[in-house]
Coordinates of C-alpha atoms and ligand atoms in Angstrom, one line a residue:
M1 CA -24.7 14.3 -58.7
S2 CA -22.0 16.6 -57.4
F3 CA -24.5 19.5 -56.9
S4 CA -26.2 18.0 -54.4
I5 CA -23.1 17.1 -52.4
F6 CA -21.6 20.5 -52.6
P7 CA -23.6 23.5 -51.7
W8 CA -20.7 25.3 -52.8
S9 CA -21.7 24.3 -55.9
F10 CA -25.2 26.2 -56.0
K11 CA -23.4 29.4 -54.8
C12 CA -20.9 28.7 -57.3
I13 CA -23.8 28.5 -60.3
A14 CA -25.6 31.6 -59.1
E15 CA -22.7 33.7 -59.3
H16 CA -21.3 32.4 -62.7
R17 CA -23.7 32.4 -65.3
L18 CA -21.2 32.2 -68.4
A19 CA -21.1 28.5 -69.8
M20 CA -17.4 28.4 -69.1
D21 CA -17.6 28.9 -65.5
L22 CA -20.8 26.8 -65.1
V23 CA -18.8 23.7 -66.3
A24 CA -16.2 24.5 -63.9
C25 CA -18.7 24.6 -61.2
K26 CA -19.8 21.2 -62.0
W27 CA -16.4 19.8 -62.4
I28 CA -14.3 21.0 -59.5
P29 CA -16.5 19.3 -56.9
T30 CA -16.6 16.2 -58.8
I31 CA -12.8 16.1 -59.1
T32 CA -12.5 17.0 -55.5
L33 CA -14.8 14.1 -54.6
A34 CA -12.9 11.5 -56.9
F35 CA -9.8 12.7 -55.2
L36 CA -11.2 12.2 -51.7
L37 CA -12.3 8.6 -52.9
L38 CA -8.7 7.8 -54.2
I39 CA -7.6 8.8 -50.7
F40 CA -9.5 6.7 -49.1
T41 CA -9.0 3.5 -51.1
A42 CA -5.4 4.0 -51.0
S43 CA -5.6 4.3 -47.1
L44 CA -7.9 1.2 -46.8
W45 CA -5.2 -0.5 -48.9
N46 CA -2.5 0.7 -46.6
L47 CA -4.5 -0.5 -43.7
E48 CA -4.6 -4.1 -44.8
S49 CA -0.5 -4.0 -45.9
N50 CA 1.3 -2.5 -42.9
Q51 CA -0.8 -0.3 -40.8
A52 CA -3.5 -2.6 -39.4
D53 CA -2.2 -2.2 -35.7
Q54 CA -3.1 1.4 -35.5
Y55 CA -6.6 1.3 -37.1
P56 CA -7.8 -2.1 -35.5
F57 CA -11.7 -1.4 -36.1
P58 CA -13.7 -0.3 -39.0
G59 CA -14.9 2.6 -36.9
D60 CA -11.6 4.0 -37.1
L61 CA -11.8 4.6 -40.6
T62 CA -13.6 7.9 -40.2
N63 CA -10.7 9.0 -37.6
M64 CA -8.3 7.9 -40.5
I65 CA -9.8 10.0 -43.1
L66 CA -10.3 12.9 -40.6
D67 CA -6.6 12.5 -39.6
K68 CA -5.5 12.5 -43.4
L69 CA -7.4 16.0 -43.7
E70 CA -6.3 17.2 -40.4
G71 CA -2.6 16.4 -41.5
W72 CA -3.1 18.6 -44.5
S73 CA -4.3 21.6 -42.8
L74 CA -1.9 21.4 -40.0
G75 CA 1.2 21.0 -42.5
K76 CA 1.0 24.9 -43.0
N77 CA 2.1 25.3 -39.3
G78 CA 5.8 24.9 -39.2
F79 CA 5.8 22.9 -36.0
T80 CA 3.2 20.0 -37.1
E81 CA 3.0 17.4 -39.8
D82 CA 3.6 13.7 -39.4
S83 CA 3.7 13.2 -35.6
N84 CA 0.0 12.9 -35.1
K85 CA -1.0 11.5 -38.4
R86 CA -2.8 8.2 -38.7
G87 CA -4.2 8.4 -35.3
L88 CA -1.2 8.6 -33.2
K89 CA -1.9 10.2 -30.0
A90 CA 1.9 11.1 -29.4
V91 CA 2.6 14.4 -26.8
G92 CA 4.5 17.5 -28.1
P93 CA 4.1 21.0 -27.5
N94 CA 3.1 23.6 -29.9
M95 CA 5.7 26.1 -29.2
T96 CA 3.9 29.1 -30.3
T97 CA 1.4 28.7 -27.4
C98 CA 3.7 29.7 -24.5
H99 CA 1.4 31.5 -21.7
P100 CA 2.4 32.3 -18.3
S101 CA 1.6 29.3 -15.7
Y102 CA 1.3 28.6 -12.1
G103 CA 4.6 27.8 -10.1
R104 CA 2.5 27.4 -7.1
T105 CA -1.2 27.8 -6.7
D106 CA -0.5 31.5 -5.5
L107 CA 2.3 32.4 -7.9
L108 CA 2.0 33.1 -11.6
V109 CA 5.3 32.6 -13.4
N110 CA 6.1 33.5 -17.1
C111 CA 9.0 31.2 -18.3
C112 CA 8.3 31.9 -21.8
P113 CA 11.4 32.3 -24.0
P114 CA 11.6 35.6 -26.1
G115 CA 9.9 35.8 -29.4
F116 CA 8.1 32.3 -28.9
Q117 CA 4.9 34.0 -30.8
S118 CA 6.5 33.1 -34.1
P119 CA 7.3 29.7 -35.2
V120 CA 11.2 29.1 -35.3
P121 CA 12.7 26.8 -38.0
F122 CA 13.9 23.4 -36.5
V123 CA 15.8 20.6 -37.3
D124 CA 15.2 16.9 -36.7
F125 CA 17.4 15.2 -34.3
Q126 CA 20.5 13.6 -35.1
F127 CA 22.7 11.3 -33.4
P128 CA 26.0 12.9 -32.4
D129 CA 29.1 11.5 -34.8
P130 CA 29.6 8.0 -33.5
Q131 CA 33.8 8.8 -33.8
S132 CA 33.3 11.5 -31.2
P133 CA 34.4 10.5 -27.7
L134 CA 32.0 8.9 -25.2
R135 CA 31.1 11.3 -22.3
I136 CA 31.5 9.3 -19.4
R137 CA 29.3 10.4 -16.3
R138 CA 30.7 9.9 -13.1
P139 CA 29.6 9.9 -9.6
T140 CA 30.0 13.1 -7.6
H141 CA 31.7 11.7 -4.9
A142 CA 34.4 10.3 -7.2
I143 CA 35.2 13.4 -9.3
D144 CA 38.7 14.9 -9.3
A145 CA 39.6 18.8 -9.0
D146 CA 40.8 19.2 -12.8
F147 CA 37.0 18.0 -13.6
L148 CA 35.8 20.4 -11.0
A149 CA 37.7 23.2 -12.3
K150 CA 36.4 22.3 -16.1
Y151 CA 32.8 22.3 -15.0
N152 CA 32.9 25.4 -12.8
K153 CA 34.3 27.2 -15.6
A154 CA 31.7 26.2 -17.9
L155 CA 29.0 26.8 -15.7
T156 CA 30.3 30.6 -14.9
I157 CA 30.5 31.0 -18.4
M158 CA 26.8 29.7 -18.8
K159 CA 25.6 31.7 -16.0
S160 CA 27.0 35.0 -17.6
L161 CA 25.3 34.5 -20.8
P162 CA 22.4 36.8 -21.7
H163 CA 18.8 35.6 -21.3
D164 CA 18.6 36.1 -25.0
D165 CA 20.8 33.2 -25.5
P166 CA 19.0 29.6 -25.2
R167 CA 22.3 28.2 -23.9
S168 CA 22.3 30.7 -21.0
F169 CA 21.7 29.3 -17.6
S170 CA 18.5 31.1 -17.0
R171 CA 17.0 29.6 -20.0
Q172 CA 18.1 26.1 -19.3
A173 CA 16.3 26.6 -15.8
N174 CA 13.3 27.9 -17.5
L175 CA 12.9 24.8 -19.8
H176 CA 12.3 22.8 -16.6
C177 CA 9.5 25.5 -15.7
L178 CA 7.8 25.7 -18.9
F179 CA 7.2 22.0 -19.2
C180 CA 6.4 21.3 -15.5
T181 CA 3.7 24.0 -15.2
G182 CA 2.0 23.4 -18.2
A183 CA 3.0 26.8 -20.0
Y184 CA 2.5 24.8 -23.6
D185 CA -0.4 23.4 -25.3
Q186 CA -0.1 20.5 -27.1
Q187 CA -0.1 20.4 -30.8
N188 CA -3.4 20.0 -32.2
Y189 CA -5.1 20.0 -29.0
N190 CA -6.2 22.5 -26.5
A191 CA -4.7 20.7 -23.5
P192 CA -1.5 21.6 -21.6
V193 CA 1.9 19.6 -21.9
S194 CA 3.2 17.7 -18.6
I195 CA 6.1 15.9 -18.1
H196 CA 5.6 14.8 -14.4
R197 CA 4.0 11.8 -13.1
T198 CA 3.5 10.1 -16.5
W199 CA 5.8 8.0 -18.8
L200 CA 7.1 11.0 -20.0
F201 CA 8.9 11.8 -17.0
F202 CA 12.1 9.6 -17.6
P203 CA 12.7 10.6 -21.4
W204 CA 12.1 14.2 -21.2
H205 CA 14.7 14.7 -18.5
R206 CA 17.0 12.7 -20.5
M207 CA 16.5 15.0 -23.3
M208 CA 17.1 18.3 -21.0
I209 CA 19.9 17.0 -19.7
Y210 CA 21.7 15.7 -22.8
F211 CA 21.2 19.1 -24.5
H212 CA 22.4 20.8 -21.2
E213 CA 25.6 18.4 -21.1
R214 CA 26.7 19.2 -24.7
I215 CA 26.1 22.9 -24.4
I216 CA 28.0 23.4 -21.2
G217 CA 30.7 21.3 -23.1
S218 CA 30.8 23.5 -26.0
L219 CA 31.2 26.5 -23.9
I220 CA 34.7 25.2 -23.0
G221 CA 35.5 23.6 -26.1
D222 CA 35.5 19.9 -24.5
E223 CA 33.7 17.2 -26.2
T224 CA 34.3 14.9 -23.7
F225 CA 32.6 16.9 -20.9
A226 CA 29.8 14.6 -18.9
L227 CA 27.8 16.0 -16.1
P228 CA 28.6 14.3 -12.8
Y229 CA 25.7 11.9 -10.9
W230 CA 24.5 12.2 -7.5
A231 CA 24.7 8.7 -6.7
W232 CA 22.2 9.1 -3.5
D233 CA 21.4 5.1 -4.0
I234 CA 24.5 4.2 -2.5
P235 CA 26.1 4.9 1.0
E236 CA 29.0 7.0 -0.5
G237 CA 26.4 9.3 -2.0
M238 CA 23.8 9.5 0.5
V239 CA 24.7 13.1 1.6
M240 CA 24.5 16.5 -0.3
P241 CA 27.7 16.4 -2.5
D242 CA 30.3 18.6 -1.2
M243 CA 30.9 20.5 -4.7
Y244 CA 27.5 22.2 -4.4
T245 CA 28.3 23.3 -1.1
N246 CA 31.6 25.2 -1.8
K247 CA 30.4 28.9 -1.6
S248 CA 33.0 30.0 -4.1
S249 CA 32.1 27.9 -6.9
S250 CA 29.1 28.1 -9.5
F251 CA 27.7 25.0 -7.8
F252 CA 26.9 27.0 -4.7
H253 CA 23.3 27.8 -4.2
T254 CA 21.8 29.6 -1.4
Q255 CA 18.1 28.4 -1.7
R256 CA 18.8 25.0 0.1
D257 CA 17.7 23.7 3.3
A258 CA 20.6 24.5 5.7
S259 CA 20.0 21.7 8.1
H260 CA 20.7 19.2 5.3
L261 CA 24.0 20.2 4.4
P262 CA 26.7 17.7 4.7
P263 CA 27.3 15.6 6.9
N264 CA 23.9 15.3 7.4
T265 CA 22.5 12.1 5.9
A266 CA 20.2 12.2 2.9
D267 CA 16.9 10.8 3.4
L268 CA 15.5 9.1 0.3
N269 CA 12.1 9.0 1.5
Y270 CA 12.0 12.5 3.1
V271 CA 9.1 13.7 5.1
S272 CA 10.2 15.9 8.0
D273 CA 13.5 15.6 9.9
T274 CA 14.0 12.8 12.5
N275 CA 16.9 12.0 14.5
I276 CA 17.7 8.5 13.7
S277 CA 21.3 7.6 13.5
R278 CA 23.1 7.5 10.1
E279 CA 23.6 3.8 10.1
D280 CA 19.9 3.1 10.5
Q281 CA 19.2 5.9 7.9
L282 CA 21.6 4.2 5.5
D283 CA 19.6 0.8 6.2
I284 CA 16.0 2.4 5.7
N285 CA 17.4 4.1 2.5
L286 CA 18.8 1.0 0.9
S287 CA 15.7 -1.3 1.6
F288 CA 13.7 1.4 0.3
M289 CA 15.7 1.4 -3.0
Y290 CA 15.1 -2.4 -3.1
N291 CA 11.3 -1.7 -3.1
Q292 CA 11.4 1.0 -5.8
M293 CA 13.9 -0.5 -8.1
V294 CA 13.2 -4.3 -7.8
S295 CA 10.0 -5.4 -6.0
G296 CA 7.8 -2.4 -6.5
A297 CA 8.9 -2.1 -10.2
R298 CA 8.4 -5.5 -11.8
K299 CA 6.0 -4.0 -14.4
T300 CA 6.6 -1.3 -17.0
E301 CA 3.9 1.1 -15.6
L302 CA 5.0 0.6 -12.1
F303 CA 8.2 1.9 -12.9
M304 CA 7.9 4.3 -15.7
G305 CA 4.3 5.7 -14.9
C306 CA 1.0 5.8 -16.5
K307 CA 0.4 6.1 -20.2
Y308 CA 0.0 9.8 -21.1
K309 CA -1.8 10.4 -24.6
A310 CA -2.3 13.5 -26.5
G311 CA -5.5 15.4 -26.0
T312 CA -7.8 16.0 -22.9
E313 CA -8.9 12.6 -22.8
G314 CA -5.4 11.2 -23.0
Y315 CA -4.3 12.8 -19.9
C316 CA -3.4 10.7 -16.9
D317 CA -1.7 11.0 -13.6
G318 CA 0.0 8.0 -12.1
P319 CA 3.6 8.5 -11.3
G320 CA 6.2 5.6 -11.2
T321 CA 8.0 4.2 -8.3
I322 CA 11.3 6.3 -8.5
E323 CA 9.7 9.6 -9.7
L324 CA 8.0 9.4 -6.4
A325 CA 10.7 9.0 -4.1
P326 CA 13.7 9.5 -4.2
H327 CA 13.0 11.8 -7.0
N328 CA 10.3 14.1 -5.1
A329 CA 11.3 13.2 -1.8
L330 CA 14.8 14.7 -2.5
H331 CA 13.6 17.7 -4.4
T332 CA 11.9 18.5 -1.3
W333 CA 15.0 17.5 1.0
V334 CA 17.2 19.9 -1.0
G335 CA 14.9 23.0 -1.1
S336 CA 14.8 25.7 1.6
S337 CA 12.2 25.0 4.4
L338 CA 12.3 28.9 4.5
N339 CA 10.4 29.3 1.3
P340 CA 6.9 28.7 0.8
G341 CA 7.3 25.9 -1.6
R342 CA 10.7 24.9 -0.4
E343 CA 12.1 26.5 -3.3
D344 CA 14.3 26.1 -5.5
M345 CA 14.4 22.5 -5.6
G346 CA 11.2 21.7 -3.8
K347 CA 9.1 23.4 -6.7
F348 CA 9.2 22.2 -10.1
Y349 CA 8.9 25.8 -11.5
S350 CA 12.2 26.9 -9.7
A351 CA 14.1 23.7 -9.2
A352 CA 16.5 23.8 -12.3
R353 CA 18.0 27.2 -10.9
D354 CA 20.0 25.0 -8.7
P355 CA 22.8 23.6 -10.2
I356 CA 22.5 20.5 -8.0
F357 CA 19.3 19.6 -10.2
Y358 CA 21.4 18.4 -13.1
A359 CA 23.2 15.9 -10.9
H360 CA 20.2 14.9 -9.2
H361 CA 18.6 14.1 -12.9
S362 CA 21.7 12.4 -14.0
N363 CA 21.2 9.8 -11.4
I364 CA 17.6 9.5 -12.3
D365 CA 18.7 8.7 -15.7
R366 CA 21.2 6.3 -14.8
L367 CA 18.6 4.4 -12.5
W368 CA 16.6 4.2 -15.6
E369 CA 18.9 2.5 -17.5
V370 CA 20.1 0.1 -14.6
W371 CA 16.4 -0.7 -14.4
R372 CA 16.2 -1.7 -18.1
E373 CA 19.2 -3.4 -18.0
F374 CA 18.0 -5.7 -15.0
N375 CA 14.7 -6.5 -17.1
K376 CA 17.2 -7.3 -20.1
H377 CA 14.9 -4.4 -21.7
Q378 CA 11.9 -6.9 -21.9
L379 CA 10.0 -4.1 -20.3
D380 CA 10.7 -1.3 -22.5
I381 CA 7.7 0.6 -23.9
T382 CA 6.8 -0.3 -27.6
D383 CA 3.7 1.9 -27.8
P384 CA 4.0 4.3 -30.7
D385 CA 2.3 7.0 -28.9
W386 CA 5.4 7.2 -26.3
L387 CA 8.1 6.6 -29.1
E388 CA 6.7 9.4 -31.3
S389 CA 6.2 11.9 -28.4
F390 CA 8.4 14.8 -28.9
F391 CA 10.1 18.0 -27.7
F392 CA 11.9 20.8 -28.8
F393 CA 15.3 21.8 -27.3
Y394 CA 18.2 24.1 -28.5
D395 CA 21.6 22.5 -29.0
E396 CA 24.8 23.7 -28.4
N397 CA 24.9 25.2 -32.0
L398 CA 21.8 27.4 -31.3
R399 CA 19.9 25.1 -33.5
L400 CA 16.4 24.5 -32.5
V401 CA 16.0 20.5 -32.4
R402 CA 12.8 18.3 -32.5
V403 CA 13.7 15.4 -30.5
K404 CA 11.3 12.4 -30.1
V405 CA 11.2 9.8 -27.2
S406 CA 12.4 7.1 -29.9
D407 CA 15.6 9.1 -30.3
V408 CA 16.9 9.0 -26.8
L409 CA 16.5 5.2 -26.1
D410 CA 20.0 4.3 -26.6
I411 CA 22.6 6.2 -24.7
I412 CA 25.8 4.9 -26.3
K413 CA 24.4 6.4 -29.5
L414 CA 23.9 9.6 -27.6
G415 CA 27.3 9.7 -27.0
Y416 CA 27.5 9.3 -23.2
S417 CA 27.7 6.5 -20.6
Y418 CA 27.8 6.0 -16.7
E419 CA 30.7 4.8 -14.9
Q420 CA 29.3 1.9 -12.8
V421 CA 28.9 1.9 -9.3
H422 CA 27.8 -1.0 -6.9
R423 CA 24.4 -2.0 -6.2
P424 CA 24.1 -2.7 -2.4
W425 CA 20.1 -2.3 -2.4
L426 CA 20.1 -4.9 -4.9
N427 CA 20.5 -7.5 -1.7
K428 CA 18.2 -5.6 0.5
R429 CA 15.1 -7.4 0.4
P430 CA 13.1 -6.5 3.5
K431 CA 12.0 -8.8 6.3
P432 CA 8.8 -8.6 8.2
S433 CA 8.6 -6.4 11.3
F434 CA 6.4 -9.1 12.8
P435 CA 5.8 -12.8 12.2
P436 CA 3.4 -12.9 9.3
K437 CA 1.3 -15.8 10.6
L438 CA 0.8 -13.9 14.0
A439 CA 0.0 -10.6 12.4
R440 CA -2.8 -12.5 10.1
Q441 CA -4.1 -13.9 13.2
M442 CA -4.2 -10.6 15.0
L443 CA -6.1 -9.1 12.0
K444 CA -8.8 -11.5 12.0
T445 CA -9.4 -11.1 15.6
K446 CA -9.3 -7.5 15.4
E447 CA -11.6 -7.9 12.5
N448 CA -14.3 -9.8 14.5
E449 CA -14.0 -7.3 17.3
N450 CA -14.6 -4.6 15.1
K451 CA -17.8 -6.3 13.8
L452 CA -19.0 -5.7 17.2
Q453 CA -17.6 -2.2 17.9
M454 CA -16.6 -0.7 14.7
L455 CA -13.4 1.1 15.1
S456 CA -13.2 4.2 13.2
T457 CA -9.7 3.5 11.6
H458 CA -10.5 -0.1 10.0
F459 CA -13.1 -0.1 7.4
S460 CA -14.0 -3.5 5.8
S461 CA -15.3 -1.3 2.7
S462 CA -12.4 -0.2 0.4
D463 CA -14.3 2.1 -1.6
F464 CA -15.1 5.7 -0.5
E465 CA -16.5 7.1 -3.9
P466 CA -18.4 9.3 -4.9
H467 CA -17.1 11.7 -2.2
G468 CA -13.9 10.2 -1.2
R469 CA -12.4 10.0 2.3
A470 CA -10.3 12.6 3.9
L471 CA -6.9 11.2 4.9
D472 CA -6.5 13.2 8.0
A473 CA -5.7 9.9 10.0
S474 CA -4.2 6.7 9.4
L475 CA -6.6 4.5 7.5
A476 CA -6.8 0.7 7.4
V477 CA -9.0 -0.8 4.7
K478 CA -9.8 -4.5 4.0
V479 CA -8.9 -5.3 0.2
R480 CA -10.0 -8.3 -1.7
N481 CA -7.4 -10.0 -3.5
H482 CA -9.2 -12.7 -5.7
W483 CA -5.8 -14.6 -5.9
S484 CA -7.3 -17.4 -7.5
K485 CA -8.0 -15.4 -10.6
K486 CA -4.3 -14.4 -10.9
E487 CA -2.4 -15.6 -14.0
K488 CA 1.2 -16.5 -13.5
E489 CA 3.0 -13.6 -15.0
E490 CA 0.5 -11.2 -13.4
E491 CA 1.8 -8.9 -10.9
N492 CA -0.6 -7.9 -7.6
V493 CA -1.1 -4.3 -7.6
I494 CA -2.7 -2.3 -4.8
V495 CA -4.4 1.0 -6.4
V496 CA -5.0 3.6 -4.1
H497 CA -7.4 5.3 -6.6
G498 CA -9.1 8.8 -7.2
I499 CA -6.5 10.6 -5.1
E500 CA -7.2 14.4 -4.8
V501 CA -4.7 16.9 -3.5
K502 CA -5.9 20.2 -2.5
G503 CA -3.5 23.0 -1.6
D504 CA 0.1 23.4 -2.3
A505 CA 2.1 21.8 0.1
Y506 CA 4.3 18.5 -0.2
V507 CA 2.3 15.7 0.6
K508 CA 3.6 12.2 1.6
F509 CA 1.5 9.2 3.0
E510 CA 2.9 5.5 3.1
V511 CA 1.3 2.2 2.2
Y512 CA 1.7 -0.8 4.4
V513 CA 0.2 -4.3 4.2
N514 CA -1.3 -6.4 7.2
L515 CA 0.3 -3.9 9.6
V516 CA -0.2 -4.7 13.2
D517 CA 1.8 -2.1 14.9
E518 CA 1.9 1.4 13.3
S519 CA 4.7 2.8 15.9
K520 CA 7.6 0.9 14.8
I521 CA 7.4 0.7 11.1
S522 CA 9.5 2.1 8.2
P523 CA 10.5 1.0 5.0
K524 CA 13.0 -1.1 6.3
F525 CA 9.9 -3.7 6.8
R526 CA 8.4 -5.8 4.2
E527 CA 5.1 -4.3 5.2
F528 CA 6.0 -1.3 3.3
A529 CA 4.2 -1.5 -0.2
G530 CA 5.3 2.2 -1.3
T531 CA 4.9 5.7 -0.9
F532 CA 3.1 8.7 -2.2
A533 CA 5.4 11.7 -2.3
H534 CA 3.9 14.5 -4.1
I535 CA 4.9 18.0 -5.1
P536 CA 1.7 19.8 -6.1
G537 CA 1.5 22.5 -8.6
A538 CA 2.2 21.0 -11.9
A539 CA 0.4 21.4 -15.1
A540 CA -3.1 22.0 -14.9
S541 CA -5.5 19.3 -15.1
K542 CA -8.1 18.2 -12.6
K543 CA -7.8 14.6 -13.2
K544 CA -7.4 12.5 -9.9
I545 CA -4.2 10.7 -9.3
D546 CA -4.1 6.8 -9.1
L547 CA -1.1 5.4 -7.2
K548 CA -0.2 2.0 -8.2
L549 CA 2.1 -0.3 -6.1
G550 CA 3.4 -3.5 -7.3
V551 CA 3.0 -6.2 -4.3
S552 CA 3.4 -10.0 -5.4
E553 CA 6.8 -10.4 -3.8
L554 CA 5.6 -8.6 -0.8
L555 CA 2.5 -10.8 -0.5
E556 CA 4.7 -14.0 -0.6
D557 CA 7.1 -12.6 1.9
L558 CA 4.2 -11.8 4.1
E559 CA 2.6 -15.2 3.3
A560 CA -0.5 -13.4 2.4
D561 CA -0.6 -14.2 -1.3
Q562 CA -3.3 -16.7 -1.0
D563 CA -5.5 -14.8 1.1
E564 CA -8.9 -13.9 0.3
S565 CA -8.1 -10.2 1.5
I566 CA -5.5 -8.3 3.0
W567 CA -5.4 -5.2 5.1
V568 CA -3.8 -2.2 3.7
T569 CA -2.8 0.8 5.8
L570 CA -2.4 4.5 4.6
L571 CA -0.4 6.4 7.0
P572 CA -0.1 10.1 6.5
K573 CA 3.1 11.6 7.3
T574 CA 2.4 15.2 6.7
P575 CA -0.2 17.5 8.1
S576 CA -1.1 18.3 4.4
C577 CA -2.6 15.0 4.2
S578 CA -5.7 16.7 5.8
N579 CA -6.0 18.2 2.5
V580 CA -6.1 14.7 0.8
T581 CA -9.0 12.5 -0.3
I582 CA -8.9 9.3 -1.9
G583 CA -11.4 7.5 -3.8
G584 CA -10.7 4.2 -2.2
V585 CA -8.0 1.0 -2.5
R586 CA -8.5 -1.8 -4.5
M587 CA -6.4 -4.8 -5.8
E588 CA -5.5 -5.4 -9.6
F589 CA -3.5 -7.6 -11.7
I590 CA -1.1 -6.2 -14.3
K591 CA 0.2 -8.3 -17.2
Ligands
C2O601 CU1 11.1 17.6 -13.6 CU2 13.2 16.4 -11.0 O1 11.8 16.9 -11.9

């Protein structure tokens, strides 16, 4: 029987004519077959007992066996074994695949560490000693001179380390370059690793600054060292922190926008320079924060970003609220307008060369905690593909550490915490710019006029596929709302789908609901649903982007939650929007 299954047997018999060898030719395949059957049965048993969730359908049994076999063959490579076994689609880099990558469409960069070609032994992440002191991250506007001196000294040392040393500042900066430009392939897949615009955004950056902080501390022998955070979400922090502008310190960096130095107020939703008063800017910033943290972030995906899984098929491009802005917007605001990509902060390949990057991300990291806390951890992701996604970082002892997302979900266990600041944006729920009833009436009238004489900016179709529609001018589309089908716990979500960005410039457009007057609008008003703030040039994938904006509270406030349809207006804010096409706009419910 085994002869017909294994062609190898024929060859074997042809080559080995001695009786003893013939016996071997018969038995080796038979034993192999029996062994495979055994594994198969064991896996079936396993399926029934505890792993049923990962292989819900009988068709997946084939995958399961393939995974098993794949698992064995990959075990040889020092970087792989258990992570993607049993059908998991966790993302992680194959560290030996580093290659030059594009920092901008016209700029090839090589951020690979020396000697990456051969696998380096690694250890699995372990929590720091729970007895060691908690590192308390404080806001940049509240740190003292002692702390500054200490940090300055450590950063000076870090900057003086040779590039060969993974703790050196240049290597730290390159970490960001490597993961944001797609310089690594994923383990087991011919697809790049990407850390922006997906649910890996928060955990990857947490890992990066965690190791960075510990390295800095160890360079001055200070176990309590904690990175400061730039609290741009509160008025005290809505300015470039002073410490970064002191020319004689290691925090100073030349590649920044000179017109955004203090006392210029930070624009959390930055597009281009305006001359509004500080007071107005603060007001807009706070309402904007409310939208990004509260009303626009009531479901996991809206805040965390899309579910990015391993392989080409698993790729997605859908950023969460905070990542879009203030995160992207402030990267752009800080970077120098004299450089083609507003480097250094304005492009991801170069962003971490600016010391302010670490305080910026410290605040991003803190806001992730604030959001989790608000939602009593009810919205935390439990998908094993996310939890098992992993990366490698060098620690303060020059060990390469493999760290999984599940390792970085408890900051106290990670040995750090945040000094709390107030949250003035919490009660900045915006008010409509126009009486909602009147607005809806006006839009109805306009629609009827449109039927007679179609205005080129208002569309009753919200689907522009397959070719898409350019965003060279503002665009208002009527979108059906199917409100009666909505279940109680569900969130209304506006999806601007199939966004395609050509070119390399910062792209920004804003989305408004039931807007009647474009001229006086800003995120200060309830009509504001969200923003698309995009820094092109990240990891290579041709997938189009979906922008998802949670609007249930907004629709209630605009008294439109039970309307059959709403008007959604896209307002281009940068000239680069003429390089943007969108596939359409639709309304969805998210559980
Ligand atoms: Cu990886 Cu602030 O970007």
